[in-house]
CSV table of C-alpha atoms (C1' of nucleotides) in Angstrom, one decimal:
chain,number,residue,atom,x,y,z
N,152,UNK,CA,0.0,0.0,0.0
N,153,UNK,CA,1.2,3.4,-0.8
N,154,UNK,CA,2.0,5.7,2.1
N,155,UNK,CA,-0.4,8.6,2.4
N,156,UNK,CA,1.1,12.0,1.7
N,157,UNK,CA,2.9,14.0,4.3
N,158,UNK,CA,0.0,16.3,5.3
N,159,UNK,CA,-2.2,13.3,5.9
N,160,UNK,CA,0.4,11.4,7.8
N,161,UNK,CA,0.9,14.4,10.1
N,162,UNK,CA,-2.8,14.8,10.7
N,163,UNK,CA,-3.3,11.1,11.3
N,164,UNK,CA,-0.5,10.9,13.8
N,165,UNK,CA,-1.2,14.2,15.5
N,166,UNK,CA,-4.9,13.5,16.2
N,167,UNK,CA,-4.0,10.3,18.0
N,168,UNK,CA,-1.3,11.8,20.1
N,169,UNK,CA,-3.2,14.9,20.9
N,170,UNK,CA,-6.1,12.7,22.0
N,171,UNK,CA,-3.9,10.6,24.2
N,172,UNK,CA,-1.9,13.3,25.9
N,173,UNK,CA,-3.3,16.7,25.2
N,174,UNK,CA,-1.8,19.5,23.1
N,175,UNK,CA,0.9,21.0,25.3
N,176,UNK,CA,2.1,17.5,26.2
N,177,UNK,CA,2.6,16.5,22.6
N,178,UNK,CA,5.6,17.9,20.9
N,179,UNK,CA,6.1,18.4,17.2
N,180,UNK,CA,9.1,16.1,17.5
N,181,UNK,CA,7.0,13.3,18.8
N,182,UNK,CA,4.5,13.8,16.1
N,183,UNK,CA,6.9,14.0,13.2
N,184,UNK,CA,9.0,11.2,14.6
N,185,UNK,CA,6.1,8.8,14.8
N,186,UNK,CA,4.7,10.0,11.4
N,187,UNK,CA,8.2,9.4,9.9
N,188,UNK,CA,8.2,12.9,8.6
N,189,UNK,CA,10.7,15.7,8.8
N,190,UNK,CA,10.3,18.0,11.8
N,191,UNK,CA,10.1,21.1,9.6
N,192,UNK,CA,7.2,19.6,7.7
N,193,UNK,CA,4.6,20.8,10.2
N,194,UNK,CA,5.7,24.4,10.0
N,195,UNK,CA,6.0,24.1,6.2
N,196,UNK,CA,2.5,22.7,5.6
N,197,UNK,CA,0.6,24.2,8.5
N,198,UNK,CA,2.5,27.2,9.5
N,199,UNK,CA,2.5,26.6,13.3
N,200,UNK,CA,1.5,24.1,15.9
N,201,UNK,CA,-1.6,26.1,16.6
N,202,UNK,CA,-2.7,25.8,13.1
N,203,UNK,CA,-2.0,22.1,13.1
N,204,UNK,CA,-4.3,21.8,16.1
N,205,UNK,CA,-7.1,23.7,14.3
N,206,UNK,CA,-6.5,21.6,11.2
N,207,UNK,CA,-7.0,18.4,13.2
N,208,UNK,CA,-10.3,19.7,14.5
N,209,UNK,CA,-11.4,20.9,11.1
N,210,UNK,CA,-10.9,17.5,9.6
N,211,UNK,CA,-13.6,16.2,12.0
N,212,UNK,CA,-15.8,19.2,12.4
N,213,UNK,CA,-16.2,20.2,8.8
N,214,UNK,CA,-17.8,16.9,7.7
N,215,UNK,CA,-19.6,16.7,11.0
N,216,UNK,CA,-21.3,20.1,10.8
N,217,UNK,CA,-22.0,19.6,7.1
N,218,UNK,CA,-23.9,16.4,7.7
N,219,UNK,CA,-25.5,17.7,10.9
N,220,UNK,CA,-26.8,20.7,9.1
N,221,UNK,CA,-28.3,18.6,6.3
N,222,UNK,CA,-29.8,16.2,8.8
N,223,UNK,CA,-31.5,18.9,10.8
N,224,UNK,CA,-32.8,20.6,7.7
N,225,UNK,CA,-34.3,17.3,6.5
N,226,UNK,CA,-35.8,16.7,9.9
N,227,UNK,CA,-37.4,20.1,9.9
N,228,UNK,CA,-38.7,19.8,6.4
N,229,UNK,CA,-40.3,16.4,7.2
N,230,UNK,CA,-42.1,17.8,10.2
N,231,UNK,CA,-43.0,21.1,8.5
N,232,UNK,CA,-45.0,19.1,5.9
N,233,UNK,CA,-47.4,17.6,8.5
N,234,UNK,CA,-47.1,20.6,10.9
N,235,UNK,CA,-45.9,18.5,13.8
N,236,UNK,CA,-43.2,19.5,16.2
N,237,UNK,CA,-39.9,17.6,16.2
N,238,UNK,CA,-39.9,15.5,19.4
N,239,UNK,CA,-36.8,15.7,21.6
N,240,UNK,CA,-35.9,12.0,21.2
N,241,UNK,CA,-35.7,12.5,17.4
N,242,UNK,CA,-33.3,15.5,17.9
N,243,UNK,CA,-31.1,13.7,20.2
N,244,UNK,CA,-31.2,10.7,17.9
N,245,UNK,CA,-30.1,12.8,15.0
N,246,UNK,CA,-27.2,14.3,16.8
N,247,UNK,CA,-26.1,10.9,18.1
N,248,UNK,CA,-26.3,9.3,14.7
N,249,UNK,CA,-24.3,12.1,13.1
N,250,UNK,CA,-21.6,12.0,15.8
N,251,UNK,CA,-21.3,8.3,15.3
N,252,UNK,CA,-21.3,8.5,11.5
N,253,UNK,CA,-18.5,10.9,10.9
N,254,UNK,CA,-15.6,9.2,12.6
N,255,UNK,CA,-16.9,5.7,11.9
N,256,UNK,CA,-15.1,5.8,8.6
N,257,UNK,CA,-11.8,5.8,10.4
N,258,UNK,CA,-12.8,4.0,13.6
N,259,UNK,CA,-11.9,7.0,15.6
N,260,UNK,CA,-14.9,8.0,17.6
N,261,UNK,CA,-12.8,7.8,20.7
N,262,UNK,CA,-10.3,10.2,19.2
N,263,UNK,CA,-13.1,12.5,18.1
N,264,UNK,CA,-14.7,12.6,21.6
N,265,UNK,CA,-11.4,13.0,23.3
N,266,UNK,CA,-10.6,16.0,21.1
N,267,UNK,CA,-13.9,17.6,21.9
N,268,UNK,CA,-13.3,17.1,25.6
N,269,UNK,CA,-9.8,18.6,25.2
N,270,UNK,CA,-11.3,21.6,23.4
N,271,UNK,CA,-13.4,22.3,26.4
N,272,UNK,CA,-10.9,21.6,29.2
N,273,UNK,CA,-7.5,22.5,27.9
N,274,UNK,CA,-6.7,26.2,28.0
N,275,UNK,CA,-5.9,26.8,24.4
N,276,UNK,CA,-7.9,29.9,24.1
N,277,UNK,CA,-7.4,30.1,20.4
N,278,UNK,CA,-9.2,26.8,20.0
N,279,UNK,CA,-12.4,27.8,21.7
N,280,UNK,CA,-12.5,30.9,19.7
N,281,UNK,CA,-11.9,29.1,16.5
N,282,UNK,CA,-14.6,26.5,17.1
N,283,UNK,CA,-17.1,29.0,18.2
N,284,UNK,CA,-16.5,31.2,15.2
N,285,UNK,CA,-16.5,28.3,12.7
N,286,UNK,CA,-19.2,26.0,14.1
N,287,UNK,CA,-21.2,28.0,16.6
N,288,UNK,CA,-24.0,28.8,14.2
N,289,UNK,CA,-24.9,25.2,13.6
N,290,UNK,CA,-25.0,24.4,17.3
N,291,UNK,CA,-27.3,27.3,17.8
N,292,UNK,CA,-29.7,25.9,15.2
N,293,UNK,CA,-29.7,22.7,17.2
N,294,UNK,CA,-30.4,24.3,20.5
N,295,UNK,CA,-33.2,26.3,18.9
N,296,UNK,CA,-34.9,23.1,17.8
N,297,UNK,CA,-34.4,21.7,21.3
N,298,UNK,CA,-36.1,24.8,22.7
N,299,UNK,CA,-39.2,24.1,20.6
N,300,UNK,CA,-39.1,20.5,21.7
N,301,UNK,CA,-39.1,21.3,25.3
N,302,UNK,CA,-41.3,24.4,25.7
N,303,UNK,CA,-42.1,23.6,29.3
N,304,UNK,CA,-38.5,24.3,30.4
N,305,UNK,CA,-37.3,27.8,31.2
N,306,UNK,CA,-34.5,28.8,28.8
N,307,UNK,CA,-31.8,29.0,31.4
N,308,UNK,CA,-32.8,25.6,32.8
N,309,UNK,CA,-32.6,24.0,29.4
N,310,UNK,CA,-29.2,25.6,28.8
N,311,UNK,CA,-27.8,24.1,31.9
N,312,UNK,CA,-29.3,20.7,31.3
N,313,UNK,CA,-27.9,20.6,27.8
N,314,UNK,CA,-24.5,21.2,29.3
N,315,UNK,CA,-25.0,18.6,32.0
N,316,UNK,CA,-25.7,16.1,29.2
N,317,UNK,CA,-22.8,17.4,27.1
N,318,UNK,CA,-20.6,16.7,30.1
N,319,UNK,CA,-21.9,13.2,30.5
N,320,UNK,CA,-21.3,12.3,26.9
N,321,UNK,CA,-18.0,13.9,26.4
N,322,UNK,CA,-16.6,12.8,29.7
N,323,UNK,CA,-17.7,9.2,29.3
N,324,UNK,CA,-16.8,8.7,25.6
N,325,UNK,CA,-13.5,10.5,26.0
N,326,UNK,CA,-12.5,8.4,28.9
N,327,UNK,CA,-13.9,5.4,27.2
N,328,UNK,CA,-10.9,3.1,27.2
N,329,UNK,CA,-10.1,3.5,30.9
N,330,UNK,CA,-13.7,3.1,31.9
N,331,UNK,CA,-14.2,0.1,29.7
N,332,UNK,CA,-11.2,-1.6,31.2
N,333,UNK,CA,-12.6,-1.1,34.7
N,334,UNK,CA,-16.1,-2.2,33.7
N,335,UNK,CA,-14.7,-5.3,32.1
N,336,UNK,CA,-12.5,-6.1,35.0
N,337,UNK,CA,-15.2,-5.5,37.7
N,338,UNK,CA,-18.4,-6.7,35.9
N,339,UNK,CA,-16.9,-8.5,33.0
N,340,UNK,CA,-19.2,-6.8,30.6
N,341,UNK,CA,-17.5,-5.6,27.5
N,342,UNK,CA,-19.5,-2.8,26.0
N,343,UNK,CA,-19.2,-1.4,22.5
N,344,UNK,CA,-19.6,2.2,21.7
N,345,UNK,CA,-23.0,1.7,20.2
N,346,UNK,CA,-24.1,-0.1,23.4
N,347,UNK,CA,-22.8,2.8,25.4
N,348,UNK,CA,-24.8,5.2,23.3
N,349,UNK,CA,-27.8,3.0,23.9
N,350,UNK,CA,-27.2,3.2,27.6
N,351,UNK,CA,-26.9,7.0,27.4
N,352,UNK,CA,-30.2,7.4,25.5
N,353,UNK,CA,-32.7,6.8,28.4
N,354,UNK,CA,-30.5,8.7,30.8
N,355,UNK,CA,-30.3,11.7,28.6
N,356,UNK,CA,-34.0,11.8,28.0
N,357,UNK,CA,-34.7,11.4,31.7
N,358,UNK,CA,-32.3,14.2,32.5
N,359,UNK,CA,-34.1,16.6,30.1
N,360,UNK,CA,-37.5,15.6,31.4
N,361,UNK,CA,-36.6,15.7,35.1
N,362,UNK,CA,-38.8,17.9,37.3
N,363,UNK,CA,-37.8,21.4,38.0
N,364,UNK,CA,-35.7,21.7,41.2
N,365,UNK,CA,-37.4,22.7,44.4
N,366,UNK,CA,-37.2,26.4,45.2
N,367,UNK,CA,-36.0,26.7,48.7
S,4,UNK,CA,-1.5,40.4,58.3
S,5,UNK,CA,1.5,38.2,58.4
S,6,UNK,CA,2.4,36.4,55.1
S,7,UNK,CA,1.7,32.7,55.2
S,8,UNK,CA,4.8,30.6,55.0
S,9,UNK,CA,6.5,29.6,51.8
S,10,UNK,CA,5.0,26.2,51.5
S,11,UNK,CA,1.4,27.6,51.9
S,12,UNK,CA,2.1,30.5,49.5
S,13,UNK,CA,3.3,28.0,46.9
S,14,UNK,CA,0.3,25.8,47.3
S,15,UNK,CA,-2.2,28.7,47.3
S,16,UNK,CA,-0.7,30.1,44.1
S,17,UNK,CA,-0.2,26.8,42.4
S,18,UNK,CA,-3.7,25.5,42.8
S,19,UNK,CA,-5.2,28.6,41.3
S,20,UNK,CA,-2.8,28.6,38.3
S,21,UNK,CA,-3.2,24.9,37.7
S,22,UNK,CA,-6.9,25.2,37.8
S,23,UNK,CA,-6.8,28.1,35.3
S,24,UNK,CA,-4.4,26.7,32.8
S,25,UNK,CA,-3.6,23.1,33.5
S,26,UNK,CA,-0.4,21.5,34.7
S,27,UNK,CA,1.9,21.5,31.7
S,28,UNK,CA,0.9,25.0,30.8
S,29,UNK,CA,1.8,26.4,34.2
S,30,UNK,CA,5.6,26.8,34.8
S,31,UNK,CA,7.3,26.8,38.1
S,32,UNK,CA,8.6,30.3,37.3
S,33,UNK,CA,5.0,31.6,36.9
S,34,UNK,CA,4.1,30.0,40.2
S,35,UNK,CA,7.1,31.2,42.2
S,36,UNK,CA,6.9,34.6,40.6
S,37,UNK,CA,3.3,35.2,41.5
S,38,UNK,CA,3.8,33.6,45.0
S,39,UNK,CA,6.8,36.0,45.5
S,40,UNK,CA,9.0,33.0,46.4
S,41,UNK,CA,12.3,31.9,45.1
S,42,UNK,CA,12.2,29.6,42.1
S,43,UNK,CA,14.2,26.9,43.9
S,44,UNK,CA,11.8,26.8,46.8
S,45,UNK,CA,9.5,24.4,45.0
S,46,UNK,CA,12.2,21.8,44.5
S,47,UNK,CA,13.4,22.4,48.0
S,48,UNK,CA,10.1,21.9,49.7
S,49,UNK,CA,8.3,19.5,47.4
S,50,UNK,CA,11.1,17.8,45.5
S,51,UNK,CA,9.7,18.2,42.0
S,52,UNK,CA,6.8,19.6,40.1
S,53,UNK,CA,5.1,16.3,40.1
S,54,UNK,CA,5.1,16.2,43.9
S,55,UNK,CA,3.8,19.7,44.0
S,56,UNK,CA,0.9,18.7,41.9
S,57,UNK,CA,0.1,15.8,44.2
S,58,UNK,CA,0.5,18.0,47.2
S,59,UNK,CA,-2.1,20.4,45.7
S,60,UNK,CA,-4.5,17.5,45.4
S,61,UNK,CA,-3.8,16.1,48.8
S,62,UNK,CA,-4.6,19.4,50.5
S,63,UNK,CA,-8.1,19.1,49.1
S,64,UNK,CA,-8.6,15.3,49.0
S,65,UNK,CA,-7.3,14.5,52.5
S,66,UNK,CA,-9.9,16.6,54.4
S,67,UNK,CA,-12.5,15.7,51.8
S,68,UNK,CA,-12.1,11.9,52.2
S,69,UNK,CA,-11.8,12.3,55.9
S,70,UNK,CA,-15.1,14.0,56.2
S,71,UNK,CA,-16.8,11.9,53.5
S,72,UNK,CA,-15.8,8.8,55.3
S,73,UNK,CA,-17.2,10.1,58.6
S,74,UNK,CA,-20.4,11.2,57.0
S,75,UNK,CA,-21.0,7.8,55.3
S,76,UNK,CA,-20.3,6.0,58.5
S,77,UNK,CA,-22.7,8.1,60.4
S,78,UNK,CA,-25.4,7.7,57.7
S,79,UNK,CA,-24.9,3.9,57.8
S,80,UNK,CA,-25.1,3.9,61.6
S,81,UNK,CA,-28.3,5.9,61.7
S,82,UNK,CA,-30.0,3.6,59.3
S,83,UNK,CA,-28.6,0.4,60.8
S,84,UNK,CA,-30.4,1.3,64.0
S,85,UNK,CA,-33.9,1.2,62.5
S,86,UNK,CA,-32.9,-1.3,59.9
S,87,UNK,CA,-33.9,0.8,56.9
S,88,UNK,CA,-31.9,1.1,53.7
S,89,UNK,CA,-30.2,4.4,52.9
S,90,UNK,CA,-32.1,6.1,50.1
S,91,UNK,CA,-30.3,7.2,47.0
S,92,UNK,CA,-31.2,10.8,47.5
S,93,UNK,CA,-29.6,10.8,50.9
S,94,UNK,CA,-26.4,9.4,49.5
S,95,UNK,CA,-26.1,11.9,46.8
S,96,UNK,CA,-27.0,14.6,49.3
S,97,UNK,CA,-24.2,13.5,51.6
S,98,UNK,CA,-21.7,13.6,48.8
S,99,UNK,CA,-22.8,17.0,47.5
S,100,UNK,CA,-22.7,18.4,51.0
S,101,UNK,CA,-19.2,17.2,51.6
S,102,UNK,CA,-18.0,18.4,48.2
S,103,UNK,CA,-19.4,21.8,49.0
S,104,UNK,CA,-18.1,21.9,52.6
S,105,UNK,CA,-14.4,21.3,52.1
S,106,UNK,CA,-13.4,24.1,49.8
S,107,UNK,CA,-16.0,26.5,51.3
S,108,UNK,CA,-13.5,27.5,53.9
S,109,UNK,CA,-11.3,29.0,51.2
S,110,UNK,CA,-14.1,29.9,48.7
S,111,UNK,CA,-12.4,27.6,46.2
S,112,UNK,CA,-15.0,25.1,45.1
S,113,UNK,CA,-14.4,26.2,41.5
S,114,UNK,CA,-10.7,25.4,41.9
S,115,UNK,CA,-11.5,22.1,43.5
S,116,UNK,CA,-13.7,21.0,40.7
S,117,UNK,CA,-11.4,22.2,38.0
S,118,UNK,CA,-8.6,20.2,39.6
S,119,UNK,CA,-10.8,17.1,39.7
S,120,UNK,CA,-11.6,17.7,36.0
S,121,UNK,CA,-8.0,18.1,35.2
S,122,UNK,CA,-7.1,14.9,37.1
S,123,UNK,CA,-9.3,13.1,34.7
S,124,UNK,CA,-8.6,14.8,31.4
S,125,UNK,CA,-4.9,15.8,31.6
S,126,UNK,CA,-2.5,13.0,30.8
S,127,UNK,CA,-0.4,13.1,34.0
S,128,UNK,CA,-0.5,9.4,34.5
S,129,UNK,CA,1.2,9.7,37.9
S,130,UNK,CA,-1.8,11.7,39.2
S,131,UNK,CA,-4.4,9.1,38.3
S,132,UNK,CA,-2.4,6.4,40.0
S,133,UNK,CA,-1.8,8.6,43.0
S,134,UNK,CA,-5.4,9.4,43.5
S,135,UNK,CA,-6.5,5.9,42.9
S,136,UNK,CA,-4.1,4.5,45.4
S,137,UNK,CA,-4.8,7.1,48.1
S,138,UNK,CA,-8.5,7.6,47.8
S,139,UNK,CA,-9.9,4.7,45.8
S,140,UNK,CA,-11.1,2.8,48.9
S,141,UNK,CA,-13.4,5.5,50.1
S,142,UNK,CA,-15.0,5.9,46.7
S,143,UNK,CA,-15.6,2.1,46.7
S,144,UNK,CA,-17.4,2.4,50.0
S,145,UNK,CA,-19.7,5.0,48.4
S,146,UNK,CA,-20.4,3.0,45.3
S,147,UNK,CA,-21.3,0.0,47.5
S,148,UNK,CA,-23.9,2.0,49.3
S,149,UNK,CA,-25.2,3.2,46.0
S,150,UNK,CA,-25.5,-0.4,45.0
S,151,UNK,CA,-27.7,-1.2,47.9
S,152,UNK,CA,-29.8,1.9,47.3
S,153,UNK,CA,-30.5,0.9,43.7
S,154,UNK,CA,-30.9,-2.8,43.8
S,155,UNK,CA,-33.0,-2.9,40.7
S,156,UNK,CA,-30.1,-1.8,38.5
S,157,UNK,CA,-27.7,-4.3,37.1
S,158,UNK,CA,-24.2,-3.6,38.4
S,159,UNK,CA,-22.7,-2.7,35.1
S,160,UNK,CA,-25.6,-0.3,34.4
S,161,UNK,CA,-25.1,1.4,37.7
S,162,UNK,CA,-21.4,1.7,37.1
S,163,UNK,CA,-22.0,3.5,33.8
S,164,UNK,CA,-24.7,5.8,35.1
S,165,UNK,CA,-22.5,6.9,38.0
S,166,UNK,CA,-19.9,7.9,35.5
S,167,UNK,CA,-22.4,9.7,33.3
S,168,UNK,CA,-23.3,11.7,36.4
S,169,UNK,CA,-19.7,12.2,37.4
S,170,UNK,CA,-19.1,13.6,33.9
S,171,UNK,CA,-22.0,16.0,34.2
S,172,UNK,CA,-20.9,17.3,37.5
S,173,UNK,CA,-17.2,17.7,36.9
S,174,UNK,CA,-17.7,19.0,33.4
S,175,UNK,CA,-20.2,21.6,34.5
S,176,UNK,CA,-18.5,22.8,37.6
S,177,UNK,CA,-15.1,22.8,36.2
S,178,UNK,CA,-16.1,24.9,33.2
S,179,UNK,CA,-18.3,26.9,35.5
S,180,UNK,CA,-16.9,30.4,34.8
S,181,UNK,CA,-17.2,30.1,31.1
S,182,UNK,CA,-20.6,28.6,31.2
S,183,UNK,CA,-21.8,31.2,33.7
S,184,UNK,CA,-20.7,34.0,31.5
S,185,UNK,CA,-22.7,32.6,28.6
S,186,UNK,CA,-25.7,31.9,30.7
S,187,UNK,CA,-25.6,35.4,32.1
S,188,UNK,CA,-25.1,36.9,28.7
S,189,UNK,CA,-27.8,34.9,26.9
S,190,UNK,CA,-30.5,34.6,29.6
S,191,UNK,CA,-29.3,37.1,32.1
S,192,UNK,CA,-29.5,34.7,34.9
S,193,UNK,CA,-26.6,34.8,37.3
S,194,UNK,CA,-26.4,31.4,39.1
S,195,UNK,CA,-24.5,30.7,42.2
S,196,UNK,CA,-22.8,27.4,42.8
S,197,UNK,CA,-25.4,26.2,45.2
S,198,UNK,CA,-28.1,27.1,42.8
S,199,UNK,CA,-26.3,25.0,40.2
S,200,UNK,CA,-26.1,22.1,42.6
S,201,UNK,CA,-29.8,22.6,43.1
S,202,UNK,CA,-30.3,22.3,39.4
S,203,UNK,CA,-28.2,19.2,39.2
S,204,UNK,CA,-30.1,17.4,41.9
S,205,UNK,CA,-33.3,16.4,40.1
S,206,UNK,CA,-31.3,15.7,36.9
S,207,UNK,CA,-29.0,13.3,38.7
S,208,UNK,CA,-31.8,11.5,40.4
S,209,UNK,CA,-33.7,11.2,37.2
S,210,UNK,CA,-30.6,9.9,35.5
S,211,UNK,CA,-30.2,7.1,38.1
S,212,UNK,CA,-33.9,6.2,37.9
S,213,UNK,CA,-34.2,6.3,34.2
S,214,UNK,CA,-35.7,3.1,32.6
S,215,UNK,CA,-33.3,0.5,31.3
S,216,UNK,CA,-32.4,1.0,27.6
S,217,UNK,CA,-34.4,-0.9,25.0
S,218,UNK,CA,-32.7,-4.1,23.9
S,219,UNK,CA,-32.6,-4.1,20.2
I,293,DG,C1',18.5,20.7,-21.4
I,294,DG,C1',18.1,24.2,-18.4
I,295,DC,C1',15.2,26.7,-15.3
I,296,DG,C1',11.9,27.5,-11.7
I,297,DT,C1',9.4,25.9,-8.1
I,298,DA,C1',7.6,22.8,-4.5
I,299,DG,C1',8.8,19.7,-1.2
I,300,DA,C1',12.0,17.2,2.0
I,301,DA,C1',15.9,17.1,4.9
I,302,DA,C1',19.3,18.6,8.2
I,303,DA,C1',21.0,21.8,11.1
I,304,DA,C1',20.9,25.6,13.8
I,305,DC,C1',18.5,29.4,16.5
I,306,DG,C1',16.5,31.4,20.4
I,307,DC,C1',14.0,30.6,24.2
I,308,DA,C1',11.5,28.6,28.2
I,309,DT,C1',11.5,24.8,31.0
I,310,DG,C1',12.6,21.8,35.5
I,311,DT,C1',16.3,21.0,38.2
I,312,DT,C1',20.8,21.6,40.7
I,313,DT,C1',24.4,24.1,42.9
I,314,DG,C1',26.8,26.7,46.3
I,315,DA,C1',26.8,30.6,49.0
I,316,DA,C1',24.2,33.7,52.0
I,317,DA,C1',20.8,34.7,55.5
I,318,DC,C1',18.2,33.3,59.1
I,319,DT,C1',16.7,30.6,63.5
I,320,DG,C1',16.9,28.4,67.5
I,321,DT,C1',20.0,26.3,71.2
I,322,DC,C1',23.4,25.7,74.6
H,24,DG,C1',27.7,34.8,70.9
H,25,DA,C1',29.3,30.8,68.3
H,26,DC,C1',27.5,26.9,66.2
H,27,DA,C1',24.3,23.5,63.6
H,28,DG,C1',20.4,23.1,61.0
H,29,DT,C1',17.2,25.1,58.1
H,30,DT,C1',15.6,28.1,54.6
H,31,DT,C1',16.3,31.5,51.0
H,32,DC,C1',18.5,33.3,47.1
H,33,DA,C1',20.9,34.1,42.6
H,34,DA,C1',23.0,31.8,39.2
H,35,DA,C1',23.9,28.3,36.3
H,36,DC,C1',22.9,23.8,34.0
H,37,DA,C1',21.0,20.7,30.8
H,38,DT,C1',17.3,19.7,28.0
H,39,DG,C1',13.4,20.0,25.1
H,40,DC,C1',10.7,23.0,22.7
H,41,DG,C1',8.6,25.7,18.3
H,42,DT,C1',10.4,27.9,14.7
H,43,DT,C1',13.7,29.4,10.9
H,44,DT,C1',17.2,29.0,7.8
H,45,DT,C1',19.8,26.7,4.5
H,46,DT,C1',20.8,23.1,1.5
H,47,DC,C1',19.5,19.4,-1.3
H,48,DT,C1',16.2,16.8,-4.3
H,49,DA,C1',12.6,16.0,-7.7
H,50,DC,C1',9.5,17.2,-11.1
H,51,DG,C1',6.9,19.9,-14.7
H,52,DC,C1',7.4,23.2,-18.6
H,53,DC,C1',8.7,26.3,-22.6
DNA sequence: GGCGTAGAAAAACGCATGTTTGAAACTGTC
DNA sequence: GACAGTTTCAAACATGCGTTTTTCTACGCC
């Protein structure tokens, strides 16, 4: 098999290493060494380490938002025809399906989720700004649809619950390997990612439909 | 007021900086500079940066586990007397109260949660091992009580749901500042930490009591 | 066939990092 | 008040980092 070109080799290696150790902890020398590529290649092709990080994200998020956008439009169109509202389950289902679809091609869901987690938790101010500016609009579209699907929730409450859920998903899927090892060791149950998503589904729905907190 | 001693000044400064930027992104020079302490002091008092990181955690986790242990024992004793089982809400309540109590003395819940989040997400293999070895037992005690409180759940299912919840809590509270800014900007609702914990409560309970996923 | 350009390779640059050193300053004790 | 032990300090050390520069190689084009 022919070796992929330099740019692809760098991206392939970088995303795995970033996902494993974080951005600051992964040096260009480690990346280029493992990718069997000259050190200067990163700066030549990407300009800087920062841009490499953004490129790694773009390679996931561009196809993701593209598909997600299409899926949401289609969902809206279908329900617009018969005038019904889109139920929450269907929205969550659509998001889950898209998240699973995109990295499936490279068997890298774990990497994708780890990267999302890192984008939130690692400092890297430039990343948050980049993601917000590039993909913020599509996410807003989604939250607007969720708003219509859960009209009984106050806006702020829905906002927080969405982030609770986001935390569950990112946290669980990004720490997947470690957790899976523990689960297998303690309960010998070996779960696949799709089984885990199945486990998440009722929990997420229940979280969104939980009663409002007591006012004390 | 007298300046705290060098060790305390280092710990106070380090925990804030670590929480803000992560471990790798915080240099000893930044810490010692801000703490108005000589650079060599860290290596003199702690031995290495690694040990400093562990010391920062120990200063939170030692009192936390100590209190948590006591609180659980007391809870168990109380219910052992009348032979009743400890309800799930009470267990979660106890944990939440203890988490809130410990850093309250220094108004640093945010820091505490950020640190917990970092312990999970930043590589720092030594940290995970250290925490597991030092505090793993107390956490096991807690999960055992949760097991008794939710006998209808299969062990593996409970395991995963606990981690879903852990994800929600750590993710939300560790990204608190950023999220709070958004929430305030978009919905002008300024939530306090205890209000957020109040919002989390019904969601967490609902998550644990959600129906089992469909088998497909 | 020579030329121009894009890419790869090797080396060096400048800088920030964690750590170590050795001398100075301080502290308590007899 | 001299001594031993501890803590502070400035300086240096070695290393690893991202980036830049320079040289070399390969390929398309009139």
